[in-house]
Amino acid sequence: MIFIDACLKKPTPYTPVWMMRQAGRYLPEYMRVRAQAGDFLSLCKDYKKASEVTLQPVEILGVDAAILFSDILVVPLEMGMDLRFEKGEGPVFSDPLRDKAGLDALSIEKSTKNLAYVYDTIKLARENLAKDKALIGFCGAPWTIATYMIEGGGSKTYAICKKMLYQNPEFLHQILEKVTQALIFYVKEQIRAGVNAVQIFDSWAAALEEQAYFEFGFNYINKIVDSVKAEFPEIPVIVFPKGISGYLDKISGKFDVFGVDWSTPIELAKAKLSPRYVLQGNMEPTRLYSKKAIDEGVDKILSTMKGAPHIFNLGHGILPDVPVENAKYFIKQVQTKSAK
Ligand code: CP3
């Protein structure tokens, strides 16, 4: 698998490429299957349909890896929180986590059992995926998941989480620790079900100042990485802490690949982290609106990363109104221009 070879710094015939949120609303084929399922969460829970949409980007675009179709928030959902996805509003937890009773009510044991649909999705997707394509599993980072659990949904200020961080840091640590334990089991079970690599998404890393980020954010990512690597040293682990270009000097751990978001200049990430880590990224996702912008973005990133270990990706998820034709064009350009 060219994607896995690249994760492990082995030579590859070209730079492998996939896109965050590649199985999603810009694909009419995805919209069709989602409509059959009813809504987004029902689609995640239907392992046959979830595995079908997992494979769509490989079939339609020719990406080098499929990513499990699910969501980072199915873990708190299956620990016992009430989650719904509102149109135009994103995820909503109707009874946010604010106190000890709320935390005690969450069950790691329950989540391990209730998440069986994810493992079934993986088994079926891996069975139907070409042997030379990788299947990526994933989880959210404890900090990012906790922001949704505590705030009750998306947030601009993270004021409730941060009030907890400065007024009752021990309690925030207890929440993060419990979520981390659930995620360690979850990721290992994904590997046992058949994923070839895992990515940990820390989308809201940039909400925290440096010292707080390493104490409440990256520290918990590394607990997951350490535990996964101790049991599965051959499985590549990708971390994606979004928006922390100012903190790169302090990044370290046993992960293999560092996901560079689009706001971090790839030259900077290269200077600080390469070749210690393989870099993944980081084209600005809205470049997909124009073929000329795609050409410029691809050329610049490929020339910066020439000779250094690299996996191509967007610097965050693809947006729902991107033309499929442009997404195809992007994948093809990376694969042909990087051919050795
Ligand atoms: O990347 C993939 O194709 C795999 C599937 C995947 C989804 N969510 C499907 C999804 C992955 C890896 C995620 C991760 C995820 N989920 C993150 C981290 C990555 C990131 O984007 O920063 C976060 C923060 C979430 C939480 C979440 N899920 C939000 C905030 C939303 C609503 C925003 C939106 O884009 O609508 C979701 C919904 C969601 N997750 C959709 C998809 C395809 C859209 C649901 C739909 O079909 O309407």
Short mmCIF file of C-alpha atoms and ligand atoms in Angstrom, two decimals:
data_model
loop_
_atom_site.label_atom_id
_atom_site.label_comp_id
_atom_site.label_asym_id
_atom_site.label_seq_id
_atom_site.Cartn_x
_atom_site.Cartn_y
_atom_site.Cartn_z
CA MET A 1 0.00 0.00 0.00
CA ILE A 2 1.60 3.21 -1.20
CA PHE A 3 -0.11 5.26 1.53
CA ILE A 4 1.27 3.03 4.31
CA ASP A 5 4.72 2.97 2.71
CA ALA A 6 4.71 6.77 2.75
CA CYS A 7 3.65 6.80 6.43
CA LEU A 8 6.67 4.61 7.19
CA LYS A 9 9.10 6.72 5.06
CA LYS A 10 9.55 3.94 2.51
CA PRO A 11 10.06 4.93 -1.15
CA THR A 12 6.84 5.35 -3.20
CA PRO A 13 6.30 5.76 -6.99
CA TYR A 14 4.45 9.06 -6.37
CA THR A 15 3.14 11.11 -3.43
CA PRO A 16 -0.04 9.43 -2.13
CA VAL A 17 -3.08 11.66 -1.67
CA TRP A 18 -6.48 11.63 0.08
CA MET A 19 -8.77 14.37 1.39
CA MET A 20 -10.23 15.02 4.81
CA ARG A 21 -14.06 14.74 4.58
CA GLN A 22 -13.63 13.02 1.21
CA ALA A 23 -16.79 10.95 1.83
CA GLY A 24 -19.30 13.76 2.06
CA ARG A 25 -21.90 16.08 0.70
CA TYR A 26 -20.07 17.28 -2.46
CA LEU A 27 -20.63 13.75 -3.85
CA PRO A 28 -24.14 13.14 -5.31
CA GLU A 29 -23.53 9.43 -4.66
CA TYR A 30 -23.10 10.22 -0.93
CA MET A 31 -26.29 12.32 -0.86
CA ARG A 32 -28.21 9.43 -2.41
CA VAL A 33 -27.08 6.91 0.24
CA ARG A 34 -27.61 9.42 3.08
CA ALA A 35 -31.17 10.05 1.86
CA GLN A 36 -31.83 6.28 1.90
CA ALA A 37 -30.48 6.06 5.46
CA GLY A 38 -32.65 9.00 6.62
CA ASP A 39 -30.10 11.19 8.35
CA PHE A 40 -26.38 11.43 9.11
CA LEU A 41 -26.33 9.44 12.37
CA SER A 42 -28.52 6.68 10.92
CA LEU A 43 -26.00 6.46 8.08
CA CYS A 44 -23.12 6.09 10.58
CA LYS A 45 -25.03 3.29 12.37
CA ASP A 46 -25.90 1.35 9.19
CA TYR A 47 -22.65 -0.54 8.57
CA LYS A 48 -23.53 -1.58 5.02
CA LYS A 49 -24.30 1.97 3.91
CA ALA A 50 -21.42 3.46 5.94
CA SER A 51 -18.97 1.07 4.30
CA GLU A 52 -20.43 1.90 0.88
CA VAL A 53 -19.81 5.65 1.33
CA THR A 54 -16.36 4.92 2.83
CA LEU A 55 -15.36 3.41 -0.52
CA GLN A 56 -16.97 6.02 -2.81
CA PRO A 57 -13.99 8.43 -2.95
CA VAL A 58 -11.64 5.58 -3.93
CA GLU A 59 -13.97 4.53 -6.75
CA ILE A 60 -14.94 8.03 -7.92
CA LEU A 61 -11.71 10.00 -7.38
CA GLY A 62 -8.94 7.38 -7.21
CA VAL A 63 -7.56 8.55 -3.84
CA ASP A 64 -4.85 6.35 -2.31
CA ALA A 65 -6.66 5.76 0.98
CA ALA A 66 -10.23 5.45 2.20
CA ILE A 67 -11.16 6.88 5.60
CA LEU A 68 -13.74 5.15 7.74
CA PHE A 69 -17.10 6.89 7.42
CA SER A 70 -18.28 7.85 10.90
CA ASP A 71 -17.91 10.84 13.21
CA ILE A 72 -15.68 11.74 16.15
CA LEU A 73 -18.81 12.28 18.28
CA VAL A 74 -20.16 8.72 18.14
CA VAL A 75 -17.89 7.98 21.13
CA PRO A 76 -19.58 10.38 23.61
CA LEU A 77 -22.92 9.39 22.05
CA GLU A 78 -22.33 5.73 22.85
CA MET A 79 -20.92 6.53 26.30
CA GLY A 80 -24.45 7.71 27.06
CA MET A 81 -24.83 11.33 25.86
CA ASP A 82 -27.77 12.46 23.79
CA LEU A 83 -26.49 13.69 20.38
CA ARG A 84 -28.29 15.01 17.36
CA PHE A 85 -27.14 16.73 14.18
CA GLU A 86 -29.26 19.78 13.40
CA LYS A 87 -29.45 21.09 9.86
CA GLY A 88 -27.33 24.23 9.61
CA GLU A 89 -26.39 24.02 13.30
CA GLY A 90 -24.04 21.05 13.45
CA PRO A 91 -23.82 18.64 16.39
CA VAL A 92 -25.89 19.31 19.53
CA PHE A 93 -25.70 17.53 22.92
CA SER A 94 -29.02 18.34 24.61
CA ASP A 95 -27.69 17.68 28.12
CA PRO A 96 -24.09 18.96 28.19
CA LEU A 97 -21.52 17.56 30.61
CA ARG A 98 -21.00 20.01 33.47
CA ASP A 99 -20.68 18.07 36.74
CA LYS A 100 -19.50 14.91 38.47
CA ALA A 101 -22.89 13.21 38.21
CA GLY A 102 -22.82 13.78 34.46
CA LEU A 103 -19.34 12.29 34.19
CA ASP A 104 -20.21 9.28 36.39
CA ALA A 105 -23.21 8.57 34.15
CA LEU A 106 -20.91 8.04 31.14
CA SER A 107 -19.83 4.45 30.58
CA ILE A 108 -16.66 3.30 28.85
CA GLU A 109 -18.02 -0.25 28.93
CA LYS A 110 -21.23 0.77 27.19
CA SER A 111 -19.32 2.61 24.46
CA THR A 112 -17.13 -0.40 23.71
CA LYS A 113 -20.21 -2.54 23.11
CA ASN A 114 -22.41 0.04 21.38
CA LEU A 115 -19.75 1.02 18.84
CA ALA A 116 -19.94 -2.40 17.14
CA TYR A 117 -21.43 -0.74 14.03
CA VAL A 118 -18.10 1.07 13.50
CA TYR A 119 -16.13 -2.18 13.66
CA ASP A 120 -18.64 -3.83 11.29
CA THR A 121 -18.25 -0.89 8.87
CA ILE A 122 -14.47 -1.35 8.94
CA LYS A 123 -14.64 -5.12 8.35
CA LEU A 124 -16.93 -4.74 5.35
CA ALA A 125 -15.05 -1.76 3.88
CA ARG A 126 -11.69 -3.52 4.22
CA GLU A 127 -13.15 -6.62 2.55
CA ASN A 128 -14.33 -4.61 -0.46
CA LEU A 129 -11.37 -2.24 -0.76
CA ALA A 130 -8.59 -2.92 -3.30
CA LYS A 131 -5.55 -4.53 -1.67
CA ASP A 132 -3.24 -1.65 -2.63
CA LYS A 133 -5.46 1.01 -0.99
CA ALA A 134 -5.25 1.77 2.72
CA LEU A 135 -8.19 2.08 5.11
CA ILE A 136 -7.69 4.83 7.69
CA GLY A 137 -9.48 4.65 11.02
CA PHE A 138 -9.86 7.71 13.24
CA CYS A 139 -10.95 9.26 16.47
CA GLY A 140 -11.23 12.80 17.78
CA ALA A 141 -8.64 14.06 20.22
CA PRO A 142 -9.94 14.10 23.81
CA TRP A 143 -9.79 17.92 23.96
CA THR A 144 -11.84 18.44 20.78
CA ILE A 145 -14.43 15.83 21.80
CA ALA A 146 -14.63 17.33 25.30
CA THR A 147 -15.36 20.80 23.89
CA TYR A 148 -18.54 19.44 22.27
CA MET A 149 -19.53 17.44 25.38
CA ILE A 150 -19.07 20.41 27.71
CA GLU A 151 -20.29 23.28 25.53
CA GLY A 152 -23.18 21.19 24.15
CA GLY A 153 -22.20 21.91 20.55
CA GLY A 154 -19.87 24.04 18.46
CA SER A 155 -18.53 27.17 20.13
CA LYS A 156 -16.81 30.43 19.18
CA THR A 157 -15.23 31.16 22.59
CA TYR A 158 -15.12 27.80 24.42
CA ALA A 159 -15.96 29.89 27.48
CA ILE A 160 -17.54 27.05 29.49
CA CYS A 161 -14.61 24.69 28.86
CA LYS A 162 -12.08 27.38 29.66
CA LYS A 163 -13.89 28.45 32.81
CA MET A 164 -13.61 24.80 33.89
CA LEU A 165 -9.95 24.72 32.83
CA TYR A 166 -9.00 27.65 35.06
CA GLN A 167 -11.54 27.20 37.91
CA ASN A 168 -11.62 23.41 38.21
CA PRO A 169 -8.72 21.94 36.22
CA GLU A 170 -8.87 18.60 38.10
CA PHE A 171 -12.40 18.02 36.88
CA LEU A 172 -11.47 18.81 33.27
CA HIS A 173 -8.59 16.34 33.62
CA GLN A 174 -11.04 13.70 34.90
CA ILE A 175 -13.24 14.22 31.83
CA LEU A 176 -10.26 14.06 29.45
CA GLU A 177 -8.91 10.95 31.16
CA LYS A 178 -12.21 9.09 30.89
CA VAL A 179 -12.64 10.03 27.22
CA THR A 180 -9.01 9.01 26.58
CA GLN A 181 -9.59 5.56 28.09
CA ALA A 182 -12.68 5.07 25.89
CA LEU A 183 -10.72 6.22 22.81
CA ILE A 184 -7.77 3.90 23.48
CA PHE A 185 -10.07 0.90 23.47
CA TYR A 186 -11.97 2.28 20.45
CA VAL A 187 -8.88 2.82 18.31
CA LYS A 188 -7.41 -0.58 19.17
CA GLU A 189 -10.71 -2.23 18.27
CA GLN A 190 -10.67 -0.37 14.91
CA ILE A 191 -7.20 -1.82 14.29
CA ARG A 192 -8.37 -5.32 15.23
CA ALA A 193 -11.29 -4.84 12.78
CA GLY A 194 -8.88 -4.06 9.96
CA VAL A 195 -7.83 -0.39 9.61
CA ASN A 196 -4.27 0.07 8.32
CA ALA A 197 -3.55 3.44 9.99
CA VAL A 198 -5.30 5.83 12.36
CA GLN A 199 -5.66 9.60 12.46
CA ILE A 200 -6.41 11.62 15.59
CA PHE A 201 -8.30 14.86 14.78
CA ASP A 202 -7.74 17.80 17.15
CA SER A 203 -9.79 20.37 15.28
CA TRP A 204 -10.01 22.86 18.16
CA ALA A 205 -6.40 22.72 19.37
CA ALA A 206 -6.00 26.42 18.59
CA ALA A 207 -8.57 27.37 21.24
CA LEU A 208 -5.90 26.93 23.91
CA GLU A 209 -2.76 28.92 24.71
CA GLU A 210 0.48 26.97 24.43
CA GLN A 211 0.94 25.81 28.01
CA ALA A 212 -2.72 24.83 28.37
CA TYR A 213 -2.65 23.04 25.03
CA PHE A 214 0.19 20.76 26.00
CA GLU A 215 -1.33 20.04 29.42
CA PHE A 216 -4.98 19.52 28.36
CA GLY A 217 -4.63 18.73 24.66
CA PHE A 218 -1.54 17.15 23.18
CA ASN A 219 -0.70 15.25 26.38
CA TYR A 220 -3.88 13.19 25.93
CA ILE A 221 -3.20 12.60 22.24
CA ASN A 222 0.17 11.17 23.26
CA LYS A 223 -1.48 8.89 25.84
CA ILE A 224 -3.49 7.37 22.98
CA VAL A 225 -0.43 7.19 20.69
CA ASP A 226 1.73 5.53 23.39
CA SER A 227 -0.88 2.91 24.18
CA VAL A 228 -1.64 2.12 20.51
CA LYS A 229 2.07 1.97 19.59
CA ALA A 230 2.83 -0.32 22.54
CA GLU A 231 0.35 -2.87 21.23
CA PHE A 232 0.49 -2.20 17.46
CA PRO A 233 3.95 -0.77 16.67
CA GLU A 234 3.50 -1.39 12.92
CA ILE A 235 0.29 0.66 12.55
CA PRO A 236 1.02 4.26 11.47
CA VAL A 237 -0.52 6.98 13.64
CA ILE A 238 -1.28 10.43 12.21
CA VAL A 239 -1.94 13.42 14.46
CA PHE A 240 -3.78 16.52 13.22
CA PRO A 241 -3.77 19.36 15.75
CA LYS A 242 -5.30 22.22 13.77
CA GLY A 243 -4.00 25.78 13.91
CA ILE A 244 -1.00 25.48 16.23
CA SER A 245 1.79 26.72 13.95
CA GLY A 246 3.15 28.74 16.89
CA TYR A 247 3.65 25.66 19.06
CA LEU A 248 5.55 23.37 16.65
CA ASP A 249 8.82 23.52 18.64
CA LYS A 250 7.19 21.60 21.48
CA ILE A 251 5.60 18.87 19.33
CA SER A 252 6.97 15.40 19.98
CA GLY A 253 5.71 11.84 20.45
CA LYS A 254 5.73 8.34 19.03
CA PHE A 255 3.34 9.13 16.14
CA ASP A 256 4.53 8.70 12.54
CA VAL A 257 2.79 11.46 10.60
CA PHE A 258 2.03 15.09 11.47
CA GLY A 259 -0.99 16.57 9.70
CA VAL A 260 -0.33 20.17 8.69
CA ASP A 261 -3.41 22.40 8.54
CA TRP A 262 -3.72 25.04 5.81
CA SER A 263 -2.97 27.99 8.11
CA THR A 264 0.49 26.61 8.90
CA PRO A 265 3.05 27.38 6.15
CA ILE A 266 4.37 23.99 5.03
CA GLU A 267 7.92 25.45 4.91
CA LEU A 268 7.63 26.15 8.63
CA ALA A 269 6.33 22.66 9.43
CA LYS A 270 9.13 21.22 7.30
CA ALA A 271 11.80 23.25 9.09
CA LYS A 272 10.51 22.24 12.53
CA LEU A 273 9.29 18.65 12.07
CA SER A 274 10.76 17.09 8.91
CA PRO A 275 12.26 14.52 8.38
CA ARG A 276 11.59 13.42 12.00
CA TYR A 277 7.92 13.05 11.04
CA VAL A 278 6.22 12.45 7.71
CA LEU A 279 4.18 15.58 6.92
CA GLN A 280 0.62 15.32 5.60
CA GLY A 281 -1.11 18.23 3.92
CA ASN A 282 -1.83 21.01 3.41
CA MET A 283 -3.54 22.64 0.43
CA GLU A 284 -6.09 25.31 1.34
CA PRO A 285 -9.43 23.50 0.77
CA THR A 286 -11.07 26.42 -1.06
CA ARG A 287 -8.44 26.19 -3.81
CA LEU A 288 -10.66 23.35 -5.04
CA TYR A 289 -13.02 26.00 -6.43
CA SER A 290 -10.57 26.78 -9.28
CA LYS A 291 -8.34 24.54 -11.42
CA LYS A 292 -5.77 27.32 -11.70
CA ALA A 293 -5.68 27.64 -7.91
CA ILE A 294 -5.32 23.84 -7.65
CA ASP A 295 -2.36 23.86 -10.07
CA GLU A 296 -0.59 26.60 -8.12
CA GLY A 297 -1.30 24.98 -4.73
CA VAL A 298 -0.15 21.52 -5.83
CA ASP A 299 3.02 22.82 -7.52
CA LYS A 300 4.07 24.90 -4.55
CA ILE A 301 3.56 22.16 -1.96
CA LEU A 302 5.20 19.47 -4.10
CA SER A 303 8.25 21.64 -4.74
CA THR A 304 8.60 22.53 -1.03
CA MET A 305 8.29 18.88 0.01
CA LYS A 306 10.44 17.41 -2.77
CA GLY A 307 12.76 14.77 -1.29
CA ALA A 308 11.11 14.96 2.16
CA PRO A 309 8.62 12.37 3.48
CA HIS A 310 5.16 13.61 2.45
CA ILE A 311 1.54 12.59 2.02
CA PHE A 312 -0.65 15.04 0.10
CA ASN A 313 -3.94 16.19 1.61
CA LEU A 314 -6.02 19.31 2.06
CA GLY A 315 -5.27 21.48 5.09
CA HIS A 316 -8.81 20.77 6.43
CA GLY A 317 -12.01 19.17 5.12
CA ILE A 318 -13.39 19.57 1.59
CA LEU A 319 -16.45 21.86 1.48
CA PRO A 320 -19.89 20.61 0.36
CA ASP A 321 -20.19 22.83 -2.75
CA VAL A 322 -16.89 21.89 -4.43
CA PRO A 323 -17.42 20.51 -7.97
CA VAL A 324 -16.59 16.78 -8.09
CA GLU A 325 -14.71 17.41 -11.32
CA ASN A 326 -12.27 19.73 -9.51
CA ALA A 327 -11.74 17.21 -6.71
CA LYS A 328 -10.90 14.57 -9.35
CA TYR A 329 -8.57 17.02 -11.06
CA PHE A 330 -6.76 17.73 -7.78
CA ILE A 331 -6.13 14.03 -7.06
CA LYS A 332 -4.91 13.38 -10.61
CA GLN A 333 -2.59 16.41 -10.58
CA VAL A 334 -0.91 15.30 -7.34
CA GLN A 335 -0.46 11.72 -8.55
CA THR A 336 0.93 12.65 -11.98
CA LYS A 337 3.06 15.67 -11.04
CA SER A 338 4.74 13.83 -8.15
CA ALA A 339 5.53 10.67 -10.19
CA LYS A 340 9.17 9.68 -9.83
O1 CP3 B 1 -13.26 12.50 6.46
C1 CP3 B 1 -14.15 11.69 6.11
O2 CP3 B 1 -14.64 11.62 4.98
C2 CP3 B 1 -14.60 10.66 7.15
C3 CP3 B 1 -15.74 10.98 7.91
C4 CP3 B 1 -15.70 12.08 8.96
C5 CP3 B 1 -16.84 12.86 9.27
N1 CP3 B 1 -16.55 13.63 10.35
C6 CP3 B 1 -18.13 12.78 8.57
C7 CP3 B 1 -19.08 13.88 8.71
C8 CP3 B 1 -14.69 12.48 9.83
C9 CP3 B 1 -13.23 12.01 9.89
C10 CP3 B 1 -15.25 13.44 10.72
C11 CP3 B 1 -14.48 14.07 11.81
C12 CP3 B 1 -15.09 15.17 12.55
N2 CP3 B 1 -16.38 15.34 12.96
C13 CP3 B 1 -14.34 16.27 13.07
C14 CP3 B 1 -12.84 16.44 12.94
C15 CP3 B 1 -12.44 16.90 11.59
C16 CP3 B 1 -12.82 18.32 11.27
O3 CP3 B 1 -13.61 18.48 10.33
O4 CP3 B 1 -12.31 19.24 11.91
C17 CP3 B 1 -15.24 17.12 13.75
C18 CP3 B 1 -14.89 18.42 14.43
C19 CP3 B 1 -16.53 16.52 13.68
C20 CP3 B 1 -17.79 17.00 14.29
C21 CP3 B 1 -18.80 17.31 13.25
N3 CP3 B 1 -19.44 16.37 12.48
C22 CP3 B 1 -19.29 18.57 12.87
C23 CP3 B 1 -18.82 19.89 13.47
C24 CP3 B 1 -20.23 18.37 11.88
C25 CP3 B 1 -21.11 19.41 11.24
C26 CP3 B 1 -20.37 20.28 10.31
C27 CP3 B 1 -20.58 19.83 8.91
O5 CP3 B 1 -19.60 19.72 8.16
O6 CP3 B 1 -21.76 19.66 8.57
C28 CP3 B 1 -20.28 16.99 11.60
C29 CP3 B 1 -21.12 16.32 10.58
C30 CP3 B 1 -20.43 15.44 9.59
N4 CP3 B 1 -19.44 14.55 9.87
C31 CP3 B 1 -20.73 15.36 8.20
C32 CP3 B 1 -19.91 14.37 7.65
C33 CP3 B 1 -19.89 13.88 6.22
C34 CP3 B 1 -21.82 16.13 7.50
C35 CP3 B 1 -23.11 15.46 7.82
C36 CP3 B 1 -24.07 15.44 6.69
O7 CP3 B 1 -24.00 14.53 5.85
O8 CP3 B 1 -24.92 16.32 6.70
#
